[in-house]
XYZ file of C-alpha atoms in Angstrom:
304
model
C -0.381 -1.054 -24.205
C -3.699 0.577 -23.116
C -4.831 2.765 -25.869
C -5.318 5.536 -23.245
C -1.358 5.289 -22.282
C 0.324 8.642 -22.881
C 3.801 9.310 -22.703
C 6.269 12.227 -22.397
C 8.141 13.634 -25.285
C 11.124 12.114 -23.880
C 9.208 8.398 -23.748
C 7.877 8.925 -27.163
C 11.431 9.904 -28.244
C 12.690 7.146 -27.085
C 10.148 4.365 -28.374
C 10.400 6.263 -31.887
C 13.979 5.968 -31.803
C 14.410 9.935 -32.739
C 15.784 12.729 -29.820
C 13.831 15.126 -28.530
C 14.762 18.018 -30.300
C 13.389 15.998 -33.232
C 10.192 15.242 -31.635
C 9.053 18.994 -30.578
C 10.561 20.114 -33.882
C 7.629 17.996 -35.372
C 5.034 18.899 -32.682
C 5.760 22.580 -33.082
C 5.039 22.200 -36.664
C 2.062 20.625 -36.292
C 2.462 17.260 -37.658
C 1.988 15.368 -34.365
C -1.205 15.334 -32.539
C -1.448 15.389 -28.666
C -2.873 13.659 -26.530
C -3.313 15.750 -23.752
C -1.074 18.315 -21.347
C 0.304 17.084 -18.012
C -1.144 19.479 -14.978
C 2.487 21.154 -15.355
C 1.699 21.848 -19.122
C 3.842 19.492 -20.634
C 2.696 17.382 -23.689
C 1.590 14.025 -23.711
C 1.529 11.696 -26.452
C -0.605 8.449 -27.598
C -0.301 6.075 -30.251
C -1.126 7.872 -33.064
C 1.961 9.785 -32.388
C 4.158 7.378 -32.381
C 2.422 5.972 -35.610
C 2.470 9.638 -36.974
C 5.899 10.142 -36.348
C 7.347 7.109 -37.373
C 5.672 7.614 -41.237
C 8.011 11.296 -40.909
C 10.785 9.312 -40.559
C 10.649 6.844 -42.984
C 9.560 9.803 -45.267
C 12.081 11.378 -44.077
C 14.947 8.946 -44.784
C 13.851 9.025 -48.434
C 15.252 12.605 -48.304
C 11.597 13.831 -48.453
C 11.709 17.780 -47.357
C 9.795 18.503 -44.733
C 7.337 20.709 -47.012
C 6.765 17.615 -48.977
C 5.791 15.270 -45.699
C 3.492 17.881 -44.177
C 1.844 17.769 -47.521
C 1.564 13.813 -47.495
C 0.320 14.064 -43.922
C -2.405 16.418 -44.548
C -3.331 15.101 -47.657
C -3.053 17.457 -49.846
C -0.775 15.244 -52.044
C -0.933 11.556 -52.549
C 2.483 9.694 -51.578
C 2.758 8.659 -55.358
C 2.720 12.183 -56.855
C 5.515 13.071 -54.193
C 7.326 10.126 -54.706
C 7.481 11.033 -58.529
C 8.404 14.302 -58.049
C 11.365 13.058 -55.578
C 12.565 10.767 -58.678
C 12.837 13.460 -60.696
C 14.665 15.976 -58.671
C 17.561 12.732 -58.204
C 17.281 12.079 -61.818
C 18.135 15.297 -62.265
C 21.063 15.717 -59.653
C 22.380 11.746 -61.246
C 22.565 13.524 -64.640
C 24.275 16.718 -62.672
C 26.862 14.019 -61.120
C 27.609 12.388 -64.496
C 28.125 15.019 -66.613
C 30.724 16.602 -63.933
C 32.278 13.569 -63.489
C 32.671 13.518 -67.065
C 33.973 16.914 -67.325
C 36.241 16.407 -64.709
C 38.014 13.456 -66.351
C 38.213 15.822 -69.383
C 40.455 18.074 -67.722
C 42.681 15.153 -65.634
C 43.293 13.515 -68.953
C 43.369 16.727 -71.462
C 47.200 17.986 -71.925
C 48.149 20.556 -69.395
C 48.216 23.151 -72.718
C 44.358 22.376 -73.371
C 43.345 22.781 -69.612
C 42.688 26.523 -69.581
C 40.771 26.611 -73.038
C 38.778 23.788 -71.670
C 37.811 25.066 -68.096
C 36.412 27.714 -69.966
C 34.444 25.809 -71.923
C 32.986 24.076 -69.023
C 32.316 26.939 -66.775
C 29.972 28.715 -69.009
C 27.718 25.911 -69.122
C 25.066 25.357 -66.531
C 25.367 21.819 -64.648
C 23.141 19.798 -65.343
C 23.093 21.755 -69.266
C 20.501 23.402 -70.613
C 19.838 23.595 -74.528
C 17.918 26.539 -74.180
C 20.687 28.793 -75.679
C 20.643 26.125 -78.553
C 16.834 26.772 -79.470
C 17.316 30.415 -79.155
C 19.696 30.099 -82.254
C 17.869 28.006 -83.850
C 14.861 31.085 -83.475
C 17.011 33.641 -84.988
C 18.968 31.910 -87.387
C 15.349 30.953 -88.835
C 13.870 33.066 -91.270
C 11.088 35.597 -89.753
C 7.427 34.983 -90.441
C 7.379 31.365 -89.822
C 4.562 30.175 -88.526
C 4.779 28.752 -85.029
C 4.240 25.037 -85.355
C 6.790 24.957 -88.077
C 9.102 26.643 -85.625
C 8.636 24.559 -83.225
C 9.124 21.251 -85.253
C 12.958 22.414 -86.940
C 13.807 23.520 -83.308
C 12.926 20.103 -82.288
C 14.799 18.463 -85.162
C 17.753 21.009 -84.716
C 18.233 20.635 -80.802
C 20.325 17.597 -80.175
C 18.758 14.950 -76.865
C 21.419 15.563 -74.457
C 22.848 11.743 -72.751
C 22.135 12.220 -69.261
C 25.736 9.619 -68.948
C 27.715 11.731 -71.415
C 31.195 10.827 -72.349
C 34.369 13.228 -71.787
C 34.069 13.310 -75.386
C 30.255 14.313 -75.656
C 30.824 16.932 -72.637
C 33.255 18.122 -74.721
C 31.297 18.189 -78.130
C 28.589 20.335 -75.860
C 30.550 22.607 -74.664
C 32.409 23.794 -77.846
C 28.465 23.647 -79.131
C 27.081 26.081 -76.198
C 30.164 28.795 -77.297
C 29.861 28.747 -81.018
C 25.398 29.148 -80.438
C 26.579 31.873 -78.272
C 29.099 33.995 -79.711
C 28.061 37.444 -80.573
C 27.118 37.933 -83.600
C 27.854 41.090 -85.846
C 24.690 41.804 -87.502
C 21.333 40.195 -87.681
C 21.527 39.771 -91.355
C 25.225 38.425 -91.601
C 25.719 35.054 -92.099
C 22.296 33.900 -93.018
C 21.481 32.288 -96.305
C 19.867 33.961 -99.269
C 16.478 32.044 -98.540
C 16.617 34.027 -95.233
C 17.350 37.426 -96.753
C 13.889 39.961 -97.310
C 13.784 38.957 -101.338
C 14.000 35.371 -100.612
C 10.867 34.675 -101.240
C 8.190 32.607 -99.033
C 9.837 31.248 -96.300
C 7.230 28.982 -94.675
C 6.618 27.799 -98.187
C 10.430 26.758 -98.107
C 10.647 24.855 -94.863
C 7.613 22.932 -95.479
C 9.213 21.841 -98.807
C 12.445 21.100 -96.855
C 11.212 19.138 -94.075
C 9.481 16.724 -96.438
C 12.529 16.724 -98.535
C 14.651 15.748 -94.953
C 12.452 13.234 -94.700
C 12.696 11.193 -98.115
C 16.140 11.802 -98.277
C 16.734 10.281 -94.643
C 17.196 7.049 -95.190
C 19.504 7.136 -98.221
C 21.869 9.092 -96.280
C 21.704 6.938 -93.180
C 22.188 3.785 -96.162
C 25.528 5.902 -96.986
C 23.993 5.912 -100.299
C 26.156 7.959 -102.768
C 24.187 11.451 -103.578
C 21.623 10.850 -106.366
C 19.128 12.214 -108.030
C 15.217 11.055 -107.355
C 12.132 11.984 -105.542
C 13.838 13.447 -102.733
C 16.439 15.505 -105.159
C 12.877 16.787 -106.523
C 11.044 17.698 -103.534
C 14.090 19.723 -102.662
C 14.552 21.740 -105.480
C 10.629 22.653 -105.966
C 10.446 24.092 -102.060
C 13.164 26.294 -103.193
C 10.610 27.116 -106.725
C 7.866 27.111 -105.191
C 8.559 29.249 -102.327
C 9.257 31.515 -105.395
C 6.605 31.481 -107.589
C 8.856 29.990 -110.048
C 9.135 26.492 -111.732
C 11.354 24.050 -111.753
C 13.614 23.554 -114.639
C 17.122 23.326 -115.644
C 18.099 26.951 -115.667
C 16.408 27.200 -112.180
C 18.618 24.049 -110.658
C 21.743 25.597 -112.200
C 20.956 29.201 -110.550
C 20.214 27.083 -107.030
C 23.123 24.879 -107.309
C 25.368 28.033 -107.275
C 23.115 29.917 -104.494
C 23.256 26.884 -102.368
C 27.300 26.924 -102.686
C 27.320 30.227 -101.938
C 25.287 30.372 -98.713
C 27.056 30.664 -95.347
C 27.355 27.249 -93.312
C 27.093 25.838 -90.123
C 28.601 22.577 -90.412
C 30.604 22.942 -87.199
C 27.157 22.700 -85.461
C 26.127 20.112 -87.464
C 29.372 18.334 -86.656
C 29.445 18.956 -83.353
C 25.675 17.820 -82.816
C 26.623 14.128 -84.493
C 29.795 13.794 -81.681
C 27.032 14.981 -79.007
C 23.986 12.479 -79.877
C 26.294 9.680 -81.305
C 23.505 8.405 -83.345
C 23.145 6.351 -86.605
C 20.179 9.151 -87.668
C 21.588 11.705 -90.000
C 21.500 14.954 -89.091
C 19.434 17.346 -90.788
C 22.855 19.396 -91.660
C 23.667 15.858 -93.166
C 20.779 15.254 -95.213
C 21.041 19.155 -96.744
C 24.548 18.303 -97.701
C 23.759 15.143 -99.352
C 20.719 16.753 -101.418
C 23.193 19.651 -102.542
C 25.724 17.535 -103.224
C 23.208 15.450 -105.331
C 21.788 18.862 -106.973
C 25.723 19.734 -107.729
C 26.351 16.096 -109.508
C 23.257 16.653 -111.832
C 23.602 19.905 -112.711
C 27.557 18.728 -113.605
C 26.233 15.420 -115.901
C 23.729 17.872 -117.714
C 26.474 20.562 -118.446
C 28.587 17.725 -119.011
């Protein structure tokens, strides 16, 4: 073929393998250059059409929009960064797919009783889910005045990593999760433990204490080591004395021991966060149960 050879939008349809419909669709839009105009005014195409117009259909067939090809054409993204923005949009629609197949064979093989309750459920989660609504407990169930980072860091810990191929059981798990971190609540003070209350002293002092605490007392509690007392047990109790200018000593445990029974719980999102993730890690729900449990069993042996 000379490279002066033009051909007709019909003739360039037909070597591209596309109709012509597609091909002005493309030329109105800019994307394919011409090579001249026929006397009558029609357009004429050369090679680097047909070159041109072949990449737009191979983009094309890999779903690409057409936003997202012009872009490639002109340059003004590379055909990596596109590509990697295509893989995540179908990562995201996969994890969409999965979780309503899932949800779907929780309803076919629920009893017909349970089927209301859990549609529900299901409908007032977003598809794929967010856990958005999770961290916005997690920021009001936290005391005020916390500085940011250490915010940021229990949300993180708190949040449960969604599967993106969940289980029936696991869609299930989430769903019950997204209504009980959503339910209205009567008061902005009810509910929350003493450490959260005005007088409960130095919050951020507290946390700090606690997360270091978490993390010594971790791997005893994934060991399903019985609750003891130790360096963990320790750091627990002196984020709850320090945070209140007060030392640690028997009379002190004794007074948090009761406190600590006394506070409201959340084990059901605790519980509920375990079915979701699935994982051998504690959660931190876990690991505060095991070091009050451990704080209980000492104060006991010493009254004993």
């Amino acid at each position: 073929m000379s490279p002066d050879t033009l051909w007709s939008i019909g003739e360039l349809a037909e070597r591209a393998g596309v109709t012509v419909k597609t091909v002005r669709f493309y030329s109105d839009r800019g994307l394919l250059p011409e090579g001249a105009r026929s006397s009558g005014g029609h357009r004429r195409y050369g090679s680097e059409a047909l070159d041109r117009l072949r990449l737009i259909r191979s983009l094309r067939t890999l779903d690409l929009p057409v936003p997202e090809v012009e872009r490639v054409l002109d340059q003004d993204d590379t055909l990596e960064d596109v590509v990697a923005g295509q893989l995540r949009q179908i990562g995201s629609r996969l994890t969409a797919l999965r979780w309503q197949e899932a949800a779907l064979q929780l309803l076919r093989d629920c009893a017909p009783e349970e089927r209301a309750t859990r549609l529900r459920l299901i409908g007032a989660v977003s598809v794929p889910p967010s856990t958005a609504p999770l961290a916005r407990f997690w920021r009001r169930w936290l005391p005020p005045r916390l500085p940011a980072r250490l915010v940021s860091a229990i949300v993180d810990h708190s949040v449960p990593q969604l599967p993106e191929g969940p289980t029936p059981a696991q869609v299930l798990a989430f769903t019950r999760l997204h209504a009980f971190v959503t339910a209205p609540c009567p008061g902005t003070d009810n509910g929350q433990p003493a450490a959260h209350q005005p007088d409960g002293g130095r919050p951020a002092v507290l946390y700090d204490g606690l997360v270091e605490a978490y993390t010594l007392a971790s791997p005893q509690v994934r060991a399903e080591r019985s609750p003891r007392a130790g360096e963990a047990l320790d750091c627990f109790v002196s984020a709850y004395a320090r945070s209140r200018d007060t030392r640690d000593t028997p009379a002190f445990r004794h007074g948090l021991s009761g406190q600590l029974a006394a506070d409201p719980r959340i084990d059901h999102y605790w519980n509920l966060t375990a079915e979701i993730t699935a994982s051998p890690e504690p959660t931190p729900g876990a690991i505060h149960d095991w070091l009050c449990a451990a704080l209980d069993d000492q104060v006991a042996r010493e009254a004993g």
